[in-house]
């Protein structure tokens, strides 16, 4: 079963993070540490979610565009009482404080959270956001294909994660909030059991040391090279902070939820 909430569209004006007090969820333990500026348009599926709670506070999350209508993200991004009508989706964004002409803003029309989600360490940390209107695809806005069940990614795979989260445990990404990227290794599950003894097969363990994700990156895509294209292998979920040296982080394994994604969005690979 799913948790489905439908809301009326709300006209969205241009918003930036400048002068906004944005607080990351305590569970968003997974900005980019040890990374670099991502390059405008190089990761065109990257989505920025500005989530407003009913108490007026704001939190940020990442996401990935998997069709013209749907964004894939983490369930814990919507923990608590969320004011969906005042929460916004930004596509084609690069510098959050300096919106470009190719940035597109949307409202949330529908939110689907996995019905079995309770807390991140138990898994099922996955959600779908339906946009109030389809987004036009361009050089700067593209969908990302989902990894196939047969895809095998290892420590030798070319895998990256992107986001606008913190650059260190207590250091926010500075003006103009430029999208960051970092290449991170995937670890053998057994090697992560000492850090995450309850790690499940529906999770991926990767990153750590001096290259990782941090607060504010949750919900973003872990993408790996498959042939000559990128596919989404994981979703930023949780971890044990981002003080150096950083422990590895846990990502939701996309292939474990492909049937769920298809059931609720109609997307099987990409549209």
PDB file of C-alpha atoms in Angstrom:
ATOM      1  CA  UNK A   1       0.000   0.000   0.000  1.00  0.00           C
ATOM      2  CA  UNK A   2       1.094   3.568  -0.523  1.00  0.00           C
ATOM      3  CA  UNK A   3       0.680   6.828   1.292  1.00  0.00           C
ATOM      4  CA  UNK A   4      -0.753   9.203  -1.309  1.00  0.00           C
ATOM      5  CA  UNK A   5      -1.564  12.836  -0.831  1.00  0.00           C
ATOM      6  CA  UNK A   6      -2.959  15.072  -3.573  1.00  0.00           C
ATOM      7  CA  UNK A   7      -2.800  18.841  -3.381  1.00  0.00           C
ATOM      8  CA  UNK A   8      -3.965  21.697  -5.559  1.00  0.00           C
ATOM      9  CA  UNK A   9      -1.264  23.492  -7.565  1.00  0.00           C
ATOM     10  CA  UNK A  10       0.073  26.776  -6.243  1.00  0.00           C
ATOM     11  CA  UNK A  11       1.553  29.486  -8.433  1.00  0.00           C
ATOM     12  CA  UNK A  12       5.305  29.532  -7.824  1.00  0.00           C
ATOM     13  CA  UNK A  13       7.398  32.646  -8.052  1.00  0.00           C
ATOM     14  CA  UNK A  14      11.176  32.862  -8.268  1.00  0.00           C
ATOM     15  CA  UNK A  15      12.750  31.881  -4.953  1.00  0.00           C
ATOM     16  CA  UNK A  16      16.377  31.542  -3.910  1.00  0.00           C
ATOM     17  CA  UNK A  17      18.116  30.477  -0.740  1.00  0.00           C
ATOM     18  CA  UNK A  18      19.443  33.970  -0.211  1.00  0.00           C
ATOM     19  CA  UNK A  19      18.125  35.421   3.058  1.00  0.00           C
ATOM     20  CA  UNK A  20      16.212  32.201   3.795  1.00  0.00           C
ATOM     21  CA  UNK A  21      16.991  30.269   6.967  1.00  0.00           C
ATOM     22  CA  UNK A  22      17.192  26.679   5.755  1.00  0.00           C
ATOM     23  CA  UNK A  23      17.539  23.872   8.272  1.00  0.00           C
ATOM     24  CA  UNK A  24      18.417  20.331   7.236  1.00  0.00           C
ATOM     25  CA  UNK A  25      16.636  17.373   8.777  1.00  0.00           C
ATOM     26  CA  UNK A  26      18.671  15.563  11.461  1.00  0.00           C
ATOM     27  CA  UNK A  27      18.388  12.506   9.229  1.00  0.00           C
ATOM     28  CA  UNK A  28      19.991  14.251   6.264  1.00  0.00           C
ATOM     29  CA  UNK A  29      23.403  12.991   7.298  1.00  0.00           C
ATOM     30  CA  UNK A  30      24.479  11.902   4.027  1.00  0.00           C
ATOM     31  CA  UNK A  31      26.143  18.743   1.146  1.00  0.00           C
ATOM     32  CA  UNK A  32      28.993  17.191  -0.657  1.00  0.00           C
ATOM     33  CA  UNK A  33      32.328  16.866   1.188  1.00  0.00           C
ATOM     34  CA  UNK A  34      35.580  16.779  -0.771  1.00  0.00           C
ATOM     35  CA  UNK A  35      33.811  17.657  -3.992  1.00  0.00           C
ATOM     36  CA  UNK A  36      33.995  20.326  -6.657  1.00  0.00           C
ATOM     37  CA  UNK A  37      31.714  22.556  -8.723  1.00  0.00           C
ATOM     38  CA  UNK A  38      29.622  20.243 -10.856  1.00  0.00           C
ATOM     39  CA  UNK A  39      29.451  22.258 -14.081  1.00  0.00           C
ATOM     40  CA  UNK A  40      26.221  23.770 -15.342  1.00  0.00           C
ATOM     41  CA  UNK A  41      24.124  21.220 -17.208  1.00  0.00           C
ATOM     42  CA  UNK A  42      26.439  18.239 -16.651  1.00  0.00           C
ATOM     43  CA  UNK A  43      24.025  16.512 -14.243  1.00  0.00           C
ATOM     44  CA  UNK A  44      20.716  17.589 -15.807  1.00  0.00           C
ATOM     45  CA  UNK A  45      18.493  15.264 -13.754  1.00  0.00           C
ATOM     46  CA  UNK A  46      19.490  16.947 -10.476  1.00  0.00           C
ATOM     47  CA  UNK A  47      16.510  18.448  -8.648  1.00  0.00           C
ATOM     48  CA  UNK A  48      16.413  20.788  -5.662  1.00  0.00           C
ATOM     49  CA  UNK A  49      13.518  20.428  -3.222  1.00  0.00           C
ATOM     50  CA  UNK A  50      12.717  23.239  -0.807  1.00  0.00           C
ATOM     51  CA  UNK A  51      10.415  21.669   1.745  1.00  0.00           C
ATOM     52  CA  UNK A  52       8.363  23.863   4.056  1.00  0.00           C
ATOM     53  CA  UNK A  53       6.978  22.538   7.308  1.00  0.00           C
ATOM     54  CA  UNK A  54       3.770  23.701   8.939  1.00  0.00           C
ATOM     55  CA  UNK A  55       5.772  25.451  11.681  1.00  0.00           C
ATOM     56  CA  UNK A  56       7.330  27.674   9.006  1.00  0.00           C
ATOM     57  CA  UNK A  57      10.810  26.105   8.977  1.00  0.00           C
ATOM     58  CA  UNK A  58      12.469  25.121   5.713  1.00  0.00           C
ATOM     59  CA  UNK A  59      14.603  22.136   4.851  1.00  0.00           C
ATOM     60  CA  UNK A  60      16.320  21.167   1.646  1.00  0.00           C
ATOM     61  CA  UNK A  61      16.687  17.892  -0.196  1.00  0.00           C
ATOM     62  CA  UNK A  62      17.889  16.659  -3.524  1.00  0.00           C
ATOM     63  CA  UNK A  63      16.053  14.526  -6.028  1.00  0.00           C
ATOM     64  CA  UNK A  64      16.293  13.187  -9.558  1.00  0.00           C
ATOM     65  CA  UNK A  65      14.022  13.679 -12.540  1.00  0.00           C
ATOM     66  CA  UNK A  66      12.906  10.263 -13.820  1.00  0.00           C
ATOM     67  CA  UNK A  67      10.203  11.492 -16.206  1.00  0.00           C
ATOM     68  CA  UNK A  68       8.644  14.768 -17.290  1.00  0.00           C
ATOM     69  CA  UNK A  69       6.181  14.389 -14.423  1.00  0.00           C
ATOM     70  CA  UNK A  70       8.005  12.580 -11.622  1.00  0.00           C
ATOM     71  CA  UNK A  71      10.923  13.182  -9.239  1.00  0.00           C
ATOM     72  CA  UNK A  72      12.545  10.398  -7.220  1.00  0.00           C
ATOM     73  CA  UNK A  73      13.780  11.294  -3.729  1.00  0.00           C
ATOM     74  CA  UNK A  74      14.010  10.060  -0.117  1.00  0.00           C
ATOM     75  CA  UNK A  75      11.024   9.480   2.165  1.00  0.00           C
ATOM     76  CA  UNK A  76      12.709  11.107   5.162  1.00  0.00           C
ATOM     77  CA  UNK A  77      12.730  14.438   3.315  1.00  0.00           C
ATOM     78  CA  UNK A  78       9.048  14.660   4.248  1.00  0.00           C
ATOM     79  CA  UNK A  79       9.279  13.637   7.880  1.00  0.00           C
ATOM     80  CA  UNK A  80       6.979  15.651  10.140  1.00  0.00           C
ATOM     81  CA  UNK A  81       4.160  17.972   9.186  1.00  0.00           C
ATOM     82  CA  UNK A  82       4.816  19.302   5.705  1.00  0.00           C
ATOM     83  CA  UNK A  83       3.134  22.268   4.037  1.00  0.00           C
ATOM     84  CA  UNK A  84       3.132  20.730   0.564  1.00  0.00           C
ATOM     85  CA  UNK A  85       1.456  23.732  -1.074  1.00  0.00           C
ATOM     86  CA  UNK A  86       4.390  25.910  -0.016  1.00  0.00           C
ATOM     87  CA  UNK A  87       7.094  23.377  -0.894  1.00  0.00           C
ATOM     88  CA  UNK A  88       8.794  23.837  -4.244  1.00  0.00           C
ATOM     89  CA  UNK A  89      10.730  21.923  -6.882  1.00  0.00           C
ATOM     90  CA  UNK A  90      13.587  23.457  -8.884  1.00  0.00           C
ATOM     91  CA  UNK A  91      14.853  21.854 -12.088  1.00  0.00           C
ATOM     92  CA  UNK A  92      17.797  22.895 -14.215  1.00  0.00           C
ATOM     93  CA  UNK A  93      19.206  24.792 -11.232  1.00  0.00           C
ATOM     94  CA  UNK A  94      22.942  25.320 -10.800  1.00  0.00           C
ATOM     95  CA  UNK A  95      23.635  28.352  -8.603  1.00  0.00           C
ATOM     96  CA  UNK A  96      20.691  28.557  -6.231  1.00  0.00           C
ATOM     97  CA  UNK A  97      21.277  32.217  -5.371  1.00  0.00           C
ATOM     98  CA  UNK A  98      21.579  33.225  -9.034  1.00  0.00           C
ATOM     99  CA  UNK A  99      18.738  31.515 -10.934  1.00  0.00           C
ATOM    100  CA  UNK A 100      19.496  31.141 -14.635  1.00  0.00           C
ATOM    101  CA  UNK A 101      17.213  31.460 -17.626  1.00  0.00           C
ATOM    102  CA  UNK A 102      17.062  27.683 -18.024  1.00  0.00           C
ATOM    103  CA  UNK A 103      15.913  27.005 -14.443  1.00  0.00           C
ATOM    104  CA  UNK A 104      12.322  25.769 -14.195  1.00  0.00           C
ATOM    105  CA  UNK A 105      10.230  25.881 -11.015  1.00  0.00           C
ATOM    106  CA  UNK A 106       7.300  23.629 -10.229  1.00  0.00           C
ATOM    107  CA  UNK A 107       4.879  22.890  -7.407  1.00  0.00           C
ATOM    108  CA  UNK A 108       4.097  19.471  -6.006  1.00  0.00           C
ATOM    109  CA  UNK A 109       0.837  17.975  -7.262  1.00  0.00           C
ATOM    110  CA  UNK A 110       1.181  14.559  -5.631  1.00  0.00           C
ATOM    111  CA  UNK A 111       3.439  12.925  -3.050  1.00  0.00           C
ATOM    112  CA  UNK A 112       3.875   9.177  -2.711  1.00  0.00           C
ATOM    113  CA  UNK A 113       5.834   7.897   0.293  1.00  0.00           C
ATOM    114  CA  UNK A 114       6.577   4.200   0.671  1.00  0.00           C
ATOM    115  CA  UNK A 115       4.002   2.842   3.099  1.00  0.00           C
ATOM    116  CA  UNK A 116       6.597   0.787   4.999  1.00  0.00           C
ATOM    117  CA  UNK A 117       8.882   3.725   5.717  1.00  0.00           C
ATOM    118  CA  UNK A 118       9.297   4.604   9.395  1.00  0.00           C
ATOM    119  CA  UNK A 119      12.964   5.465  10.031  1.00  0.00           C
ATOM    120  CA  UNK A 120      15.900   5.446   7.641  1.00  0.00           C
ATOM    121  CA  UNK A 121      17.863   2.569   9.152  1.00  0.00           C
ATOM    122  CA  UNK A 122      14.922   0.231   8.565  1.00  0.00           C
ATOM    123  CA  UNK A 123      14.909   0.939   4.826  1.00  0.00           C
ATOM    124  CA  UNK A 124      12.111   1.886   2.446  1.00  0.00           C
ATOM    125  CA  UNK A 125      13.570   5.412   2.350  1.00  0.00           C
ATOM    126  CA  UNK A 126      12.073   6.308  -0.991  1.00  0.00           C
ATOM    127  CA  UNK A 127       9.424   8.743  -2.229  1.00  0.00           C
ATOM    128  CA  UNK A 128       8.005  10.113  -5.460  1.00  0.00           C
ATOM    129  CA  UNK A 129       6.985  13.698  -6.127  1.00  0.00           C
ATOM    130  CA  UNK A 130       4.642  14.420  -9.021  1.00  0.00           C
ATOM    131  CA  UNK A 131       5.064  17.841 -10.600  1.00  0.00           C
ATOM    132  CA  UNK A 132       2.009  20.023 -11.090  1.00  0.00           C
ATOM    133  CA  UNK A 133       2.933  20.378 -14.763  1.00  0.00           C
ATOM    134  CA  UNK A 134       5.273  18.377 -17.011  1.00  0.00           C
ATOM    135  CA  UNK A 135       8.724  19.891 -17.294  1.00  0.00           C
ATOM    136  CA  UNK A 136      10.190  20.700 -20.737  1.00  0.00           C
ATOM    137  CA  UNK A 137      13.365  18.729 -21.407  1.00  0.00           C
ATOM    138  CA  UNK A 138      16.443  20.599 -22.591  1.00  0.00           C
ATOM    139  CA  UNK A 139      20.211  20.492 -22.437  1.00  0.00           C
ATOM    140  CA  UNK A 140      19.928  21.474 -18.764  1.00  0.00           C
ATOM    141  CA  UNK A 141      16.926  19.337 -17.800  1.00  0.00           C
ATOM    142  CA  UNK A 142      16.989  15.621 -18.591  1.00  0.00           C
ATOM    143  CA  UNK A 143      15.664  12.426 -17.070  1.00  0.00           C
ATOM    144  CA  UNK A 144      18.022   9.806 -15.634  1.00  0.00           C
ATOM    145  CA  UNK A 145      17.504   6.112 -16.450  1.00  0.00           C
ATOM    146  CA  UNK A 146      17.087   3.733 -13.528  1.00  0.00           C
ATOM    147  CA  UNK A 147      19.601   0.942 -13.062  1.00  0.00           C
ATOM    148  CA  UNK A 148      18.507  -2.546 -14.162  1.00  0.00           C
ATOM    149  CA  UNK A 149      18.331  -5.442 -11.669  1.00  0.00           C
ATOM    150  CA  UNK A 150      21.147  -7.123 -13.605  1.00  0.00           C
ATOM    151  CA  UNK A 151      23.485  -4.131 -13.230  1.00  0.00           C
ATOM    152  CA  UNK A 152      26.410  -4.810 -10.914  1.00  0.00           C
ATOM    153  CA  UNK A 153      28.335  -1.870  -9.467  1.00  0.00           C
ATOM    154  CA  UNK A 154      31.536  -2.377  -7.493  1.00  0.00           C
ATOM    155  CA  UNK A 155      34.437  -0.375  -6.051  1.00  0.00           C
ATOM    156  CA  UNK A 156      35.771  -0.110  -9.606  1.00  0.00           C
ATOM    157  CA  UNK A 157      32.595   1.493 -10.958  1.00  0.00           C
ATOM    158  CA  UNK A 158      32.551   5.144 -11.981  1.00  0.00           C
ATOM    159  CA  UNK A 159      29.950   6.475  -9.525  1.00  0.00           C
ATOM    160  CA  UNK A 160      29.142  10.077  -8.524  1.00  0.00           C
ATOM    161  CA  UNK A 161      26.762  11.951  -6.293  1.00  0.00           C
ATOM    162  CA  UNK A 162      25.724  15.608  -6.558  1.00  0.00           C
ATOM    163  CA  UNK A 163      24.028  18.098  -4.277  1.00  0.00           C
ATOM    164  CA  UNK A 164      23.828  21.474  -2.568  1.00  0.00           C
ATOM    165  CA  UNK A 165      24.367  20.251   0.973  1.00  0.00           C
ATOM    166  CA  UNK A 166      27.048  21.172   3.487  1.00  0.00           C
ATOM    167  CA  UNK A 167      30.716  20.987   2.552  1.00  0.00           C
ATOM    168  CA  UNK A 168      31.696  20.003   6.096  1.00  0.00           C
ATOM    169  CA  UNK A 169      29.792  19.039   9.237  1.00  0.00           C
ATOM    170  CA  UNK A 170      29.457  22.676  10.362  1.00  0.00           C
ATOM    171  CA  UNK A 171      30.099  24.502   7.072  1.00  0.00           C
ATOM    172  CA  UNK A 172      27.291  25.406   4.692  1.00  0.00           C
ATOM    173  CA  UNK A 173      27.827  25.667   0.967  1.00  0.00           C
ATOM    174  CA  UNK A 174      28.757  29.336   0.405  1.00  0.00           C
ATOM    175  CA  UNK A 175      27.209  31.886  -1.954  1.00  0.00           C
ATOM    176  CA  UNK A 176      26.133  31.438  -4.715  1.00  0.00           C
ATOM    177  CA  UNK A 177      25.309  27.848  -3.664  1.00  0.00           C
ATOM    178  CA  UNK A 178      26.862  26.155  -6.705  1.00  0.00           C
ATOM    179  CA  UNK A 179      25.959  22.507  -7.309  1.00  0.00           C
ATOM    180  CA  UNK A 180      28.725  20.187  -6.096  1.00  0.00           C
ATOM    181  CA  UNK A 181      29.783  16.743  -7.276  1.00  0.00           C
ATOM    182  CA  UNK A 182      32.047  14.044  -5.890  1.00  0.00           C
ATOM    183  CA  UNK A 183      33.174  10.637  -7.107  1.00  0.00           C
ATOM    184  CA  UNK A 184      32.685   7.974  -4.432  1.00  0.00           C
ATOM    185  CA  UNK A 185      33.471   4.259  -4.254  1.00  0.00           C
ATOM    186  CA  UNK A 186      30.905   1.546  -3.621  1.00  0.00           C
ATOM    187  CA  UNK A 187      31.870  -0.781  -0.777  1.00  0.00           C
ATOM    188  CA  UNK A 188      31.254  -4.464  -0.344  1.00  0.00           C
ATOM    189  CA  UNK A 189      28.275  -4.837   2.035  1.00  0.00           C
ATOM    190  CA  UNK A 190      30.255  -7.028   4.429  1.00  0.00           C
ATOM    191  CA  UNK A 191      32.900  -4.327   4.842  1.00  0.00           C
ATOM    192  CA  UNK A 192      30.201  -1.928   6.076  1.00  0.00           C
ATOM    193  CA  UNK A 193      28.611  -4.256   8.611  1.00  0.00           C
ATOM    194  CA  UNK A 194      30.923  -2.993  11.383  1.00  0.00           C
ATOM    195  CA  UNK A 195      29.506   0.516  10.843  1.00  0.00           C
ATOM    196  CA  UNK A 196      25.949  -0.483   9.939  1.00  0.00           C
ATOM    197  CA  UNK A 197      25.301  -3.950  11.412  1.00  0.00           C
ATOM    198  CA  UNK A 198      21.645  -3.840  10.359  1.00  0.00           C
ATOM    199  CA  UNK A 199      22.362  -2.896   6.748  1.00  0.00           C
ATOM    200  CA  UNK A 200      19.850  -4.491   4.356  1.00  0.00           C
ATOM    201  CA  UNK A 201      20.215  -5.838   0.830  1.00  0.00           C
ATOM    202  CA  UNK A 202      17.990  -2.964  -0.324  1.00  0.00           C
ATOM    203  CA  UNK A 203      20.793  -0.548   0.603  1.00  0.00           C
ATOM    204  CA  UNK A 204      24.134   0.438  -0.921  1.00  0.00           C
ATOM    205  CA  UNK A 205      27.127   1.411   1.212  1.00  0.00           C
ATOM    206  CA  UNK A 206      29.553   3.857  -0.358  1.00  0.00           C
ATOM    207  CA  UNK A 207      31.771   6.903   0.100  1.00  0.00           C
ATOM    208  CA  UNK A 208      33.429   7.954   3.315  1.00  0.00           C
ATOM    209  CA  UNK A 209      36.897   9.095   4.430  1.00  0.00           C
ATOM    210  CA  UNK A 210      37.314  12.498   2.728  1.00  0.00           C
ATOM    211  CA  UNK A 211      34.708  12.279  -0.037  1.00  0.00           C
ATOM    212  CA  UNK A 212      31.070  11.945   0.894  1.00  0.00           C
ATOM    213  CA  UNK A 213      27.646  13.490   1.229  1.00  0.00           C
ATOM    214  CA  UNK A 214      26.461  15.619   4.147  1.00  0.00           C
ATOM    215  CA  UNK A 215      23.397  17.443   5.502  1.00  0.00           C
ATOM    216  CA  UNK A 216      21.207  18.733   2.696  1.00  0.00           C
ATOM    217  CA  UNK A 217      22.136  16.127   0.067  1.00  0.00           C
ATOM    218  CA  UNK A 218      19.449  13.628   1.082  1.00  0.00           C
ATOM    219  CA  UNK A 219      17.241  12.353  -1.719  1.00  0.00           C
ATOM    220  CA  UNK A 220      19.851  13.045  -4.397  1.00  0.00           C
ATOM    221  CA  UNK A 221      20.944  10.479  -6.951  1.00  0.00           C
ATOM    222  CA  UNK A 222      23.934   8.164  -6.855  1.00  0.00           C
ATOM    223  CA  UNK A 223      24.662   7.628 -10.542  1.00  0.00           C
ATOM    224  CA  UNK A 224      27.081   5.146 -12.093  1.00  0.00           C
ATOM    225  CA  UNK A 225      28.448   4.847 -15.621  1.00  0.00           C
ATOM    226  CA  UNK A 226      26.966   2.011 -17.632  1.00  0.00           C
ATOM    227  CA  UNK A 227      28.524   1.889 -21.063  1.00  0.00           C
ATOM    228  CA  UNK A 228      28.325   5.419 -22.394  1.00  0.00           C
ATOM    229  CA  UNK A 229      25.490   6.644 -20.204  1.00  0.00           C
ATOM    230  CA  UNK A 230      24.690   7.309 -16.557  1.00  0.00           C
ATOM    231  CA  UNK A 231      22.097   5.312 -14.637  1.00  0.00           C
ATOM    232  CA  UNK A 232      20.748   5.919 -11.147  1.00  0.00           C
ATOM    233  CA  UNK A 233      21.875   3.233  -8.735  1.00  0.00           C
ATOM    234  CA  UNK A 234      20.979   4.825  -5.394  1.00  0.00           C
ATOM    235  CA  UNK A 235      19.285   7.574  -3.407  1.00  0.00           C
ATOM    236  CA  UNK A 236      21.112   9.459  -0.643  1.00  0.00           C
ATOM    237  CA  UNK A 237      19.595   8.144   2.594  1.00  0.00           C
ATOM    238  CA  UNK A 238      21.553   8.339   5.873  1.00  0.00           C
ATOM    239  CA  UNK A 239      24.864   7.973   7.677  1.00  0.00           C
ATOM    240  CA  UNK A 240      26.872   8.803  10.784  1.00  0.00           C
ATOM    241  CA  UNK A 241      27.631  12.480  10.210  1.00  0.00           C
ATOM    242  CA  UNK A 242      30.283  14.081   8.018  1.00  0.00           C
ATOM    243  CA  UNK A 243      33.134  14.960  10.356  1.00  0.00           C
ATOM    244  CA  UNK A 244      36.506  13.956   8.884  1.00  0.00           C
ATOM    245  CA  UNK A 245      37.345  11.153   8.394  1.00  0.00           C
ATOM    246  CA  UNK A 246      33.793  10.359   7.344  1.00  0.00           C
ATOM    247  CA  UNK A 247      32.241   6.913   7.778  1.00  0.00           C
ATOM    248  CA  UNK A 248      30.655   5.442   4.640  1.00  0.00           C
ATOM    249  CA  UNK A 249      27.046   6.404   3.940  1.00  0.00           C
ATOM    250  CA  UNK A 250      23.935   4.408   3.157  1.00  0.00           C
ATOM    251  CA  UNK A 251      21.978   4.853  -0.078  1.00  0.00           C
ATOM    252  CA  UNK A 252      18.611   3.344  -1.003  1.00  0.00           C
ATOM    253  CA  UNK A 253      19.217   0.729  -3.710  1.00  0.00           C
ATOM    254  CA  UNK A 254      17.038   1.769  -6.674  1.00  0.00           C
ATOM    255  CA  UNK A 255      16.827  -1.703  -8.214  1.00  0.00           C
ATOM    256  CA  UNK A 256      15.155  -3.004  -5.048  1.00  0.00           C
ATOM    257  CA  UNK A 257      12.250  -0.608  -5.617  1.00  0.00           C
ATOM    258  CA  UNK A 258      11.796  -0.648  -9.391  1.00  0.00           C
ATOM    259  CA  UNK A 259       8.408  -2.432  -9.154  1.00  0.00           C
ATOM    260  CA  UNK A 260       7.255   0.127  -6.557  1.00  0.00           C
ATOM    261  CA  UNK A 261       8.444   3.014  -8.727  1.00  0.00           C
ATOM    262  CA  UNK A 262       6.670   1.615 -11.789  1.00  0.00           C
ATOM    263  CA  UNK A 263       3.451   0.956  -9.868  1.00  0.00           C
ATOM    264  CA  UNK A 264       3.143   4.485  -8.545  1.00  0.00           C
ATOM    265  CA  UNK A 265       4.665   6.554 -11.353  1.00  0.00           C
ATOM    266  CA  UNK A 266       4.452   4.362 -14.416  1.00  0.00           C
ATOM    267  CA  UNK A 267       8.208   4.798 -14.936  1.00  0.00           C
ATOM    268  CA  UNK A 268      10.125   1.563 -15.523  1.00  0.00           C
ATOM    269  CA  UNK A 269      13.493   2.814 -16.813  1.00  0.00           C
ATOM    270  CA  UNK A 270      13.058   6.405 -18.011  1.00  0.00           C
ATOM    271  CA  UNK A 271      10.672   8.358 -20.171  1.00  0.00           C
TER     272      UNK A 271
END
